[in-house]
CSV table of C-alpha atoms in Angstrom, one decimal:
chain,number,residue,atom,x,y,z
A,15,MET,CA,86.2,-71.4,37.1
A,16,THR,CA,85.3,-74.6,35.1
A,17,GLU,CA,83.2,-74.8,32.6
A,18,ARG,CA,79.8,-76.8,33.5
A,19,THR,CA,79.5,-79.5,30.7
A,20,TYR,CA,76.0,-81.3,29.5
A,21,ALA,CA,75.0,-83.9,28.0
A,22,PRO,CA,74.2,-84.1,24.5
A,23,GLY,CA,69.9,-83.2,24.5
A,24,THR,CA,70.7,-81.9,28.1
A,25,HIS,CA,71.5,-78.4,27.3
A,26,PRO,CA,69.0,-76.4,29.3
A,27,ASP,CA,67.0,-73.3,26.5
A,28,LEU,CA,69.6,-70.2,26.3
A,29,PRO,CA,67.5,-66.5,27.1
A,30,PRO,CA,66.6,-64.6,23.9
A,31,PRO,CA,69.0,-62.2,23.2
A,32,SER,CA,67.9,-58.2,25.3
A,33,ASP,CA,67.2,-56.8,22.4
A,34,THR,CA,64.4,-59.0,20.9
A,35,ILE,CA,62.4,-58.7,24.2
A,36,GLY,CA,61.0,-55.8,26.2
A,37,LEU,CA,58.8,-52.6,25.4
A,38,ILE,CA,62.0,-51.5,23.9
A,39,HIS,CA,61.8,-53.9,21.1
A,40,TRP,CA,58.2,-53.7,20.1
A,41,LEU,CA,58.9,-50.2,19.7
A,42,LYS,CA,61.0,-50.6,17.1
A,43,THR,CA,58.9,-53.3,15.9
A,44,ASN,CA,55.6,-51.9,15.5
A,45,LEU,CA,56.0,-48.1,16.1
A,46,PHE,CA,59.3,-47.2,14.8
A,47,SER,CA,60.7,-50.2,12.3
A,48,SER,CA,61.1,-47.5,9.5
A,49,PRO,CA,61.0,-43.8,8.4
A,50,VAL,CA,57.6,-43.3,7.9
A,51,ASN,CA,56.3,-45.1,10.1
A,52,SER,CA,58.2,-43.0,12.8
A,53,VAL,CA,57.1,-39.7,11.4
A,54,VAL,CA,53.5,-41.0,11.4
A,55,THR,CA,54.1,-42.2,15.0
A,56,LEU,CA,55.4,-39.4,16.0
A,57,VAL,CA,52.3,-37.3,14.7
A,58,ALA,CA,50.0,-39.4,16.1
A,59,ILE,CA,51.5,-38.7,19.3
A,60,TYR,CA,51.1,-35.1,19.0
A,61,LEU,CA,48.3,-34.8,17.3
A,62,LEU,CA,47.0,-37.1,21.3
A,63,TYR,CA,48.8,-34.6,22.9
A,64,LEU,CA,46.9,-32.1,21.5
A,65,ALA,CA,43.4,-33.8,22.1
A,66,LEU,CA,43.6,-35.8,25.0
A,67,PRO,CA,44.1,-33.6,27.9
A,68,SER,CA,40.7,-31.4,26.7
A,69,ALA,CA,38.8,-34.7,26.0
A,70,PHE,CA,39.8,-35.3,29.3
A,71,ASN,CA,38.4,-32.8,31.2
A,72,TRP,CA,35.3,-32.3,29.2
A,73,LEU,CA,34.9,-36.1,30.3
A,74,PHE,CA,36.0,-36.9,33.6
A,75,ILE,CA,36.5,-33.6,34.8
A,76,ASP,CA,34.6,-31.0,34.2
A,77,ALA,CA,31.7,-33.4,33.7
A,78,THR,CA,28.5,-33.6,35.2
A,79,TYR,CA,27.0,-37.6,36.3
A,80,VAL,CA,23.9,-36.5,39.1
A,81,GLY,CA,21.4,-34.0,37.5
A,82,GLU,CA,17.9,-34.2,36.0
A,83,THR,CA,17.6,-31.8,33.5
A,84,ARG,CA,20.0,-30.4,31.1
A,85,LYS,CA,20.5,-26.8,33.1
A,86,ASP,CA,22.0,-29.3,35.8
A,87,CYS,CA,24.9,-29.5,33.5
A,88,ALA,CA,27.9,-27.3,33.0
A,89,GLN,CA,28.1,-26.3,29.9
A,90,GLU,CA,32.0,-26.5,29.7
A,91,GLY,CA,31.7,-30.8,30.6
A,92,ALA,CA,30.0,-33.3,29.1
A,93,CYS,CA,26.1,-34.1,30.7
A,94,MET,CA,26.7,-37.6,31.5
A,95,ALA,CA,23.9,-37.2,34.4
A,96,PHE,CA,21.6,-37.8,31.0
A,97,ILE,CA,22.7,-41.4,30.8
A,98,GLY,CA,22.4,-41.8,34.1
A,99,GLU,CA,19.0,-40.8,34.1
A,100,ARG,CA,17.9,-42.7,31.5
A,101,PHE,CA,19.5,-45.5,31.4
A,102,ASN,CA,16.5,-48.1,31.9
A,103,LEU,CA,15.7,-46.9,28.7
A,104,PHE,CA,18.8,-47.6,26.9
A,105,VAL,CA,19.1,-51.0,28.4
A,106,TYR,CA,15.4,-51.8,28.7
A,107,GLY,CA,14.2,-50.2,26.3
A,108,PHE,CA,9.8,-49.6,27.4
A,109,TYR,CA,10.4,-53.0,28.8
A,110,PRO,CA,7.5,-52.6,31.7
A,111,ALA,CA,9.8,-52.2,35.4
A,112,GLU,CA,8.5,-54.3,37.4
A,113,LEU,CA,9.1,-57.5,34.4
A,114,ARG,CA,12.9,-56.5,33.7
A,115,TRP,CA,13.8,-59.4,35.9
A,116,ARG,CA,13.3,-61.6,32.7
A,117,VAL,CA,15.2,-59.6,30.8
A,118,ASN,CA,18.1,-59.9,33.2
A,119,LEU,CA,17.6,-63.8,33.8
A,120,ALA,CA,17.7,-64.2,29.9
A,121,ALA,CA,20.8,-62.2,30.2
A,122,ILE,CA,22.9,-64.6,32.3
A,123,LEU,CA,21.2,-67.6,30.7
A,124,LEU,CA,22.7,-66.3,27.2
A,125,ALA,CA,26.1,-65.8,29.3
A,126,VAL,CA,25.9,-69.5,30.3
A,127,ALA,CA,25.1,-70.7,27.4
A,128,GLY,CA,27.6,-68.4,25.4
A,129,ALA,CA,30.2,-70.0,27.5
A,130,ALA,CA,29.2,-73.6,26.9
A,131,VAL,CA,29.8,-72.6,23.1
A,132,LEU,CA,32.8,-70.4,23.6
A,133,TRP,CA,34.9,-72.9,26.0
A,134,ASP,CA,35.7,-76.0,25.5
A,135,LYS,CA,36.7,-77.2,28.9
A,136,ILE,CA,34.1,-75.3,31.0
A,137,PRO,CA,32.8,-78.2,33.4
A,138,ALA,CA,30.0,-80.5,32.2
A,139,ARG,CA,30.0,-78.5,28.6
A,140,LYS,CA,27.9,-82.0,27.1
A,141,HIS,CA,25.1,-80.9,29.2
A,142,MET,CA,26.0,-77.1,28.9
A,143,LEU,CA,25.6,-77.7,24.7
A,144,LYS,CA,22.3,-79.5,25.2
A,145,PHE,CA,21.3,-76.4,27.5
A,146,ALA,CA,22.7,-73.9,24.6
A,147,LEU,CA,20.4,-75.5,21.9
A,148,ALA,CA,17.5,-75.1,24.3
A,149,TYR,CA,18.6,-71.4,25.0
A,150,PRO,CA,16.6,-70.1,21.9
A,151,LEU,CA,13.2,-71.1,23.5
A,152,ILE,CA,13.8,-70.3,27.0
A,153,GLY,CA,15.0,-66.6,26.3
A,154,ALA,CA,11.9,-66.4,23.7
A,155,TRP,CA,9.6,-67.7,26.8
A,156,LEU,CA,11.4,-65.0,28.9
A,157,LEU,CA,11.3,-61.8,27.1
A,158,SER,CA,7.7,-62.6,25.4
A,159,GLY,CA,5.8,-64.0,28.2
A,160,GLY,CA,3.6,-67.0,27.8
A,161,PHE,CA,2.9,-70.4,29.2
A,162,GLY,CA,2.6,-69.2,33.2
A,163,LEU,CA,4.6,-65.7,32.4
A,164,GLU,CA,3.0,-62.3,31.7
A,165,SER,CA,2.9,-61.3,28.0
A,166,VAL,CA,4.6,-58.8,26.9
A,167,GLY,CA,4.1,-57.4,23.4
A,168,THR,CA,7.7,-56.9,21.2
A,169,HIS,CA,6.9,-53.5,20.6
A,170,LEU,CA,8.0,-52.4,24.2
A,171,PHE,CA,11.1,-54.2,23.0
A,172,GLY,CA,14.1,-51.6,22.9
A,173,GLY,CA,17.6,-50.1,24.2
A,174,LEU,CA,20.6,-53.0,24.4
A,175,MET,CA,17.7,-55.9,25.0
A,176,LEU,CA,16.4,-55.4,21.3
A,177,THR,CA,20.3,-54.6,20.4
A,178,LEU,CA,21.3,-58.4,21.7
A,179,THR,CA,18.0,-60.0,20.9
A,180,ILE,CA,19.0,-59.4,17.2
A,181,GLY,CA,22.3,-59.1,17.3
A,182,VAL,CA,22.4,-62.9,18.6
A,183,THR,CA,19.5,-64.5,16.8
A,184,GLY,CA,21.0,-63.2,13.6
A,185,ILE,CA,24.4,-64.5,14.5
A,186,ALA,CA,23.3,-68.0,15.7
A,187,PHE,CA,21.0,-69.0,12.6
A,188,SER,CA,22.9,-66.8,10.1
A,189,LEU,CA,25.7,-69.5,10.8
A,190,PRO,CA,24.0,-73.0,10.2
A,191,LEU,CA,21.9,-71.4,7.5
A,192,GLY,CA,25.2,-70.2,5.5
A,193,ILE,CA,26.6,-73.2,5.7
A,194,LEU,CA,23.9,-74.9,3.8
A,195,LEU,CA,23.5,-72.2,1.4
A,196,ALA,CA,27.3,-73.0,0.9
A,197,LEU,CA,26.9,-76.4,0.5
A,198,GLY,CA,23.5,-76.4,-1.9
A,199,ARG,CA,25.7,-73.8,-4.4
A,200,GLN,CA,28.0,-76.6,-5.1
A,201,SER,CA,25.4,-79.3,-5.7
A,202,GLN,CA,25.1,-81.8,-8.3
A,203,LEU,CA,21.5,-81.2,-8.1
A,204,PRO,CA,20.2,-78.3,-10.6
A,205,ILE,CA,17.2,-77.2,-8.1
A,206,ILE,CA,19.0,-76.7,-5.1
A,207,LYS,CA,22.3,-75.3,-7.1
A,208,TYR,CA,20.6,-72.6,-8.7
A,209,PHE,CA,17.9,-71.9,-6.0
A,210,CYS,CA,20.8,-71.3,-3.7
A,211,ILE,CA,22.5,-69.4,-6.5
A,212,GLY,CA,19.8,-67.1,-6.7
A,213,PHE,CA,18.6,-66.5,-3.4
A,214,ILE,CA,22.4,-65.3,-2.1
A,215,GLU,CA,22.7,-63.6,-4.9
A,216,PHE,CA,19.5,-61.6,-4.6
A,217,ILE,CA,20.4,-61.0,-1.1
A,218,ARG,CA,23.4,-59.9,-1.2
A,219,GLY,CA,22.2,-57.3,-3.9
A,220,VAL,CA,19.8,-55.8,-1.9
A,221,PRO,CA,20.2,-53.3,0.4
A,222,LEU,CA,19.4,-54.5,4.1
A,223,ILE,CA,17.4,-51.5,4.5
A,224,THR,CA,15.4,-51.8,1.6
A,225,LEU,CA,14.8,-55.7,3.6
A,226,LEU,CA,13.8,-54.1,6.3
A,227,PHE,CA,11.8,-51.9,5.1
A,228,VAL,CA,9.7,-54.6,2.9
A,229,ALA,CA,9.7,-56.5,5.7
A,230,SER,CA,7.5,-53.9,7.8
A,231,THR,CA,5.1,-52.3,5.3
A,232,MET,CA,4.8,-54.7,1.7
A,233,LEU,CA,4.8,-58.1,3.5
A,234,SER,CA,1.6,-58.0,4.9
A,235,TYR,CA,0.3,-56.8,1.4
A,236,PHE,CA,0.9,-60.2,0.4
A,237,LEU,CA,0.0,-62.6,3.5
A,238,PRO,CA,-3.6,-63.3,4.1
A,239,PRO,CA,-6.8,-60.7,5.3
A,240,GLY,CA,-6.8,-60.3,8.8
A,241,THR,CA,-3.0,-62.1,9.2
A,242,THR,CA,-1.0,-60.5,11.7
A,243,PHE,CA,2.8,-61.0,11.7
A,244,ASP,CA,4.6,-59.8,14.6
A,245,LEU,CA,7.5,-56.8,13.3
A,246,LEU,CA,10.0,-58.3,14.9
A,247,LEU,CA,9.4,-61.5,14.1
A,248,ARG,CA,9.8,-60.1,10.3
A,249,VAL,CA,12.9,-58.4,11.2
A,250,LEU,CA,14.5,-61.2,12.8
A,251,ILE,CA,13.9,-63.3,9.7
A,252,MET,CA,15.0,-60.8,7.6
A,253,VAL,CA,18.4,-59.9,9.1
A,254,THR,CA,19.0,-63.4,9.6
A,255,LEU,CA,18.2,-64.2,5.7
A,256,PHE,CA,20.6,-61.1,4.9
A,257,ALA,CA,23.1,-62.8,7.2
A,258,SER,CA,23.1,-66.1,6.1
A,259,ALA,CA,24.0,-64.7,2.2
A,260,TYR,CA,27.1,-63.0,2.9
A,261,MET,CA,27.6,-65.8,5.2
A,262,ALA,CA,27.8,-68.6,2.6
A,263,GLU,CA,29.7,-67.0,0.6
A,264,VAL,CA,32.3,-66.5,3.2
A,265,VAL,CA,32.2,-70.6,3.9
A,266,ARG,CA,31.9,-71.3,0.3
A,267,GLY,CA,35.6,-69.7,0.5
A,268,GLY,CA,36.9,-71.9,2.6
A,269,LEU,CA,35.4,-75.1,0.6
A,270,GLN,CA,37.7,-73.7,-2.1
A,271,ALA,CA,40.3,-73.1,-0.4
A,272,LEU,CA,40.6,-76.4,0.1
A,273,PRO,CA,42.2,-79.3,-2.2
A,274,LYS,CA,40.2,-81.0,-4.0
A,275,GLY,CA,42.1,-84.4,-2.5
A,276,GLN,CA,40.5,-84.3,0.7
A,277,LEU,CA,36.8,-84.9,-0.7
A,278,GLU,CA,38.8,-87.9,-2.8
A,279,ALA,CA,40.5,-89.4,0.7
A,280,ALA,CA,37.0,-89.2,2.5
A,281,ASP,CA,36.2,-91.2,-0.8
A,282,SER,CA,38.9,-93.6,-0.8
A,283,LEU,CA,37.4,-94.6,3.3
A,284,GLY,CA,34.6,-95.2,2.1
A,285,LEU,CA,32.5,-92.4,4.1
A,286,ASN,CA,29.2,-91.3,2.1
A,287,TYR,CA,28.7,-87.1,1.4
A,288,GLY,CA,27.7,-86.1,4.9
A,289,GLN,CA,30.4,-88.0,6.8
A,290,ALA,CA,32.8,-86.9,4.2
A,291,MET,CA,31.0,-83.3,5.1
A,292,ARG,CA,31.2,-83.6,9.0
A,293,PHE,CA,34.3,-84.9,9.8
A,294,ILE,CA,36.7,-83.9,7.2
A,295,ILE,CA,35.6,-81.0,4.1
A,296,LEU,CA,33.9,-78.5,7.2
A,297,PRO,CA,35.9,-78.8,10.3
A,298,GLN,CA,39.0,-77.3,7.3
A,299,ALA,CA,37.2,-74.8,5.8
A,300,LEU,CA,35.5,-72.9,8.9
A,301,LYS,CA,39.0,-73.3,10.8
A,302,ILE,CA,39.8,-71.1,7.6
A,303,SER,CA,36.6,-69.1,7.4
A,304,ILE,CA,37.0,-67.7,11.2
A,305,PRO,CA,38.2,-64.7,10.5
A,306,GLY,CA,35.7,-64.2,7.5
A,307,ILE,CA,32.8,-65.3,9.5
A,308,VAL,CA,33.9,-63.3,12.6
A,309,ASN,CA,33.6,-60.5,10.4
A,310,THR,CA,30.3,-60.9,8.9
A,311,PHE,CA,29.0,-61.7,12.5
A,312,ILE,CA,30.4,-58.3,13.6
A,313,GLY,CA,29.2,-56.2,10.9
A,314,LEU,CA,25.4,-57.9,11.5
A,315,TYR,CA,25.6,-56.8,14.6
A,316,LYS,CA,26.1,-52.7,14.2
A,317,ASP,CA,23.8,-53.6,11.1
A,318,SER,CA,20.7,-53.5,13.8
A,319,THR,CA,20.9,-50.1,14.7
A,320,LEU,CA,19.1,-50.1,10.9
A,321,VAL,CA,15.7,-50.8,12.5
A,322,ILE,CA,15.7,-47.3,13.6
A,323,VAL,CA,13.8,-47.0,9.9
A,324,ILE,CA,10.5,-49.0,10.6
A,325,GLY,CA,10.3,-48.0,13.9
A,326,LEU,CA,12.2,-49.7,16.1
A,327,LEU,CA,13.7,-48.2,19.0
A,328,ASP,CA,17.6,-49.8,19.5
A,329,PRO,CA,20.2,-47.8,21.8
A,330,LEU,CA,21.0,-45.1,19.0
A,331,GLY,CA,17.0,-44.7,18.3
A,332,ILE,CA,16.3,-44.5,22.2
A,333,GLY,CA,18.8,-42.3,22.5
A,334,ARG,CA,17.8,-39.9,19.2
A,335,ALA,CA,14.5,-39.4,20.6
A,336,SER,CA,15.2,-38.8,24.2
A,337,VAL,CA,17.8,-35.5,22.7
A,338,ALA,CA,14.2,-34.0,21.3
A,339,ASP,CA,13.0,-33.8,25.3
A,340,SER,CA,13.1,-30.0,26.4
A,341,ALA,CA,14.9,-30.6,29.3
A,342,TRP,CA,17.6,-32.9,27.5
A,343,LEU,CA,18.3,-30.5,23.8
A,344,GLY,CA,21.4,-30.8,22.7
A,345,LEU,CA,23.6,-33.7,24.0
A,346,SER,CA,23.8,-35.5,20.7
A,347,THR,CA,27.1,-36.1,21.6
A,348,GLU,CA,26.7,-37.9,24.9
A,349,VAL,CA,24.6,-40.4,23.2
A,350,TYR,CA,26.2,-41.2,20.4
A,351,LEU,CA,29.5,-41.8,22.9
A,352,PHE,CA,27.5,-43.5,25.1
A,353,VAL,CA,26.6,-45.9,22.5
A,354,ALA,CA,29.8,-46.0,20.8
A,355,VAL,CA,31.6,-47.8,23.5
A,356,PHE,CA,28.3,-50.6,23.5
A,357,PHE,CA,29.5,-51.3,20.3
A,358,PHE,CA,33.0,-51.1,19.9
A,359,ILE,CA,33.2,-53.4,23.9
A,360,SER,CA,31.0,-55.6,21.6
A,361,CYS,CA,32.6,-55.9,18.7
A,362,PHE,CA,36.2,-55.5,20.2
A,363,GLY,CA,35.9,-58.9,22.0
A,364,MET,CA,34.3,-60.8,19.4
A,365,ALA,CA,37.3,-59.6,17.3
A,366,ARG,CA,39.4,-60.6,20.3
A,367,TYR,CA,37.6,-64.4,20.2
A,368,SER,CA,38.0,-64.9,17.1
A,369,LEU,CA,42.2,-64.1,17.3
A,370,TYR,CA,42.4,-66.5,19.8
A,371,LEU,CA,40.8,-68.9,18.6
A,372,GLU,CA,42.5,-68.8,14.9
A,373,ASN,CA,45.5,-69.0,17.2
A,374,LYS,CA,44.2,-72.1,19.2
A,375,LEU,CA,43.3,-74.0,16.3
A,376,ASN,CA,46.6,-72.9,14.3
A,377,THR,CA,45.2,-71.9,11.9
A,378,GLY,CA,47.8,-70.6,9.9
A,379,HIS,CA,46.6,-67.0,11.2
A,380,LYS,CA,48.9,-65.9,13.8
A,381,ARG,CA,50.7,-62.5,15.1
């Protein structure tokens, strides 16, 4: 049998060695890479072996998914009928049932706007981005009403709708505000510089729950008599300011990671400060800061549950109020499980998108 020859540079790539790919290689690399890791893996497998069967039986085999009261549920299984019975309350809060189509439409439009921002290959992206810029006004109009729609007070907002409203608003506005604060902290103008430093350090030194309490109770003392300021709007402002202070420090870290030669190169090209920041400095700084930015987003999203202390009922607050009903006593486990699954799916999705974005932009954080 004659051996086939190839011209220089035309030899096909050989397949990787069998011991460097596949399930066995993954197990060796990730779970059994050292004696300590092997012991930890075996202990974890044993604990899962003990816990999973009973958890599976409690959640699926012995669980009750249909019922109207706690008495309809089996004692040995999860009473998921409670979640089904109060599902609309968990999702919409106290929003009027006949107007919930507006919440559904706002959620669909949010998904469309989010797709335009997050994926650059979406068709007609330029027009979609214009829609995304206008979405905050459209979403506020759909949810609150006015201009031809029946008005709905924000005191009726609750459940997942309230969490998404706070989380999306905080995420959307804290990033640009944080960028401005980070740039202001490095400004050569003392007034701007020290104002930004004072704002950032004050906000970072005060717990969010304190700011929410101030927004809900004490702010009225500093307003003219008879002035009303919507509670949810106050919460949105405080949450955005709180997140922007942390965002500013994340972005500042990205700015400081860049060599000074980047700005000097921009000067040599004749770019002014705004052009240098827009085309050279900020794109690189934001790419470096992606993990910290998404981490701040996730923290902000989870912190939205703190609004329960000022009387707003997010999914956790709805659940705690619902289990106080005499018909559904003793179901805290099911409530916390439902809320945990919702937050895990949301936060895990943000984390995975962060990883996708890092790899796509090749920022040196590939795993």
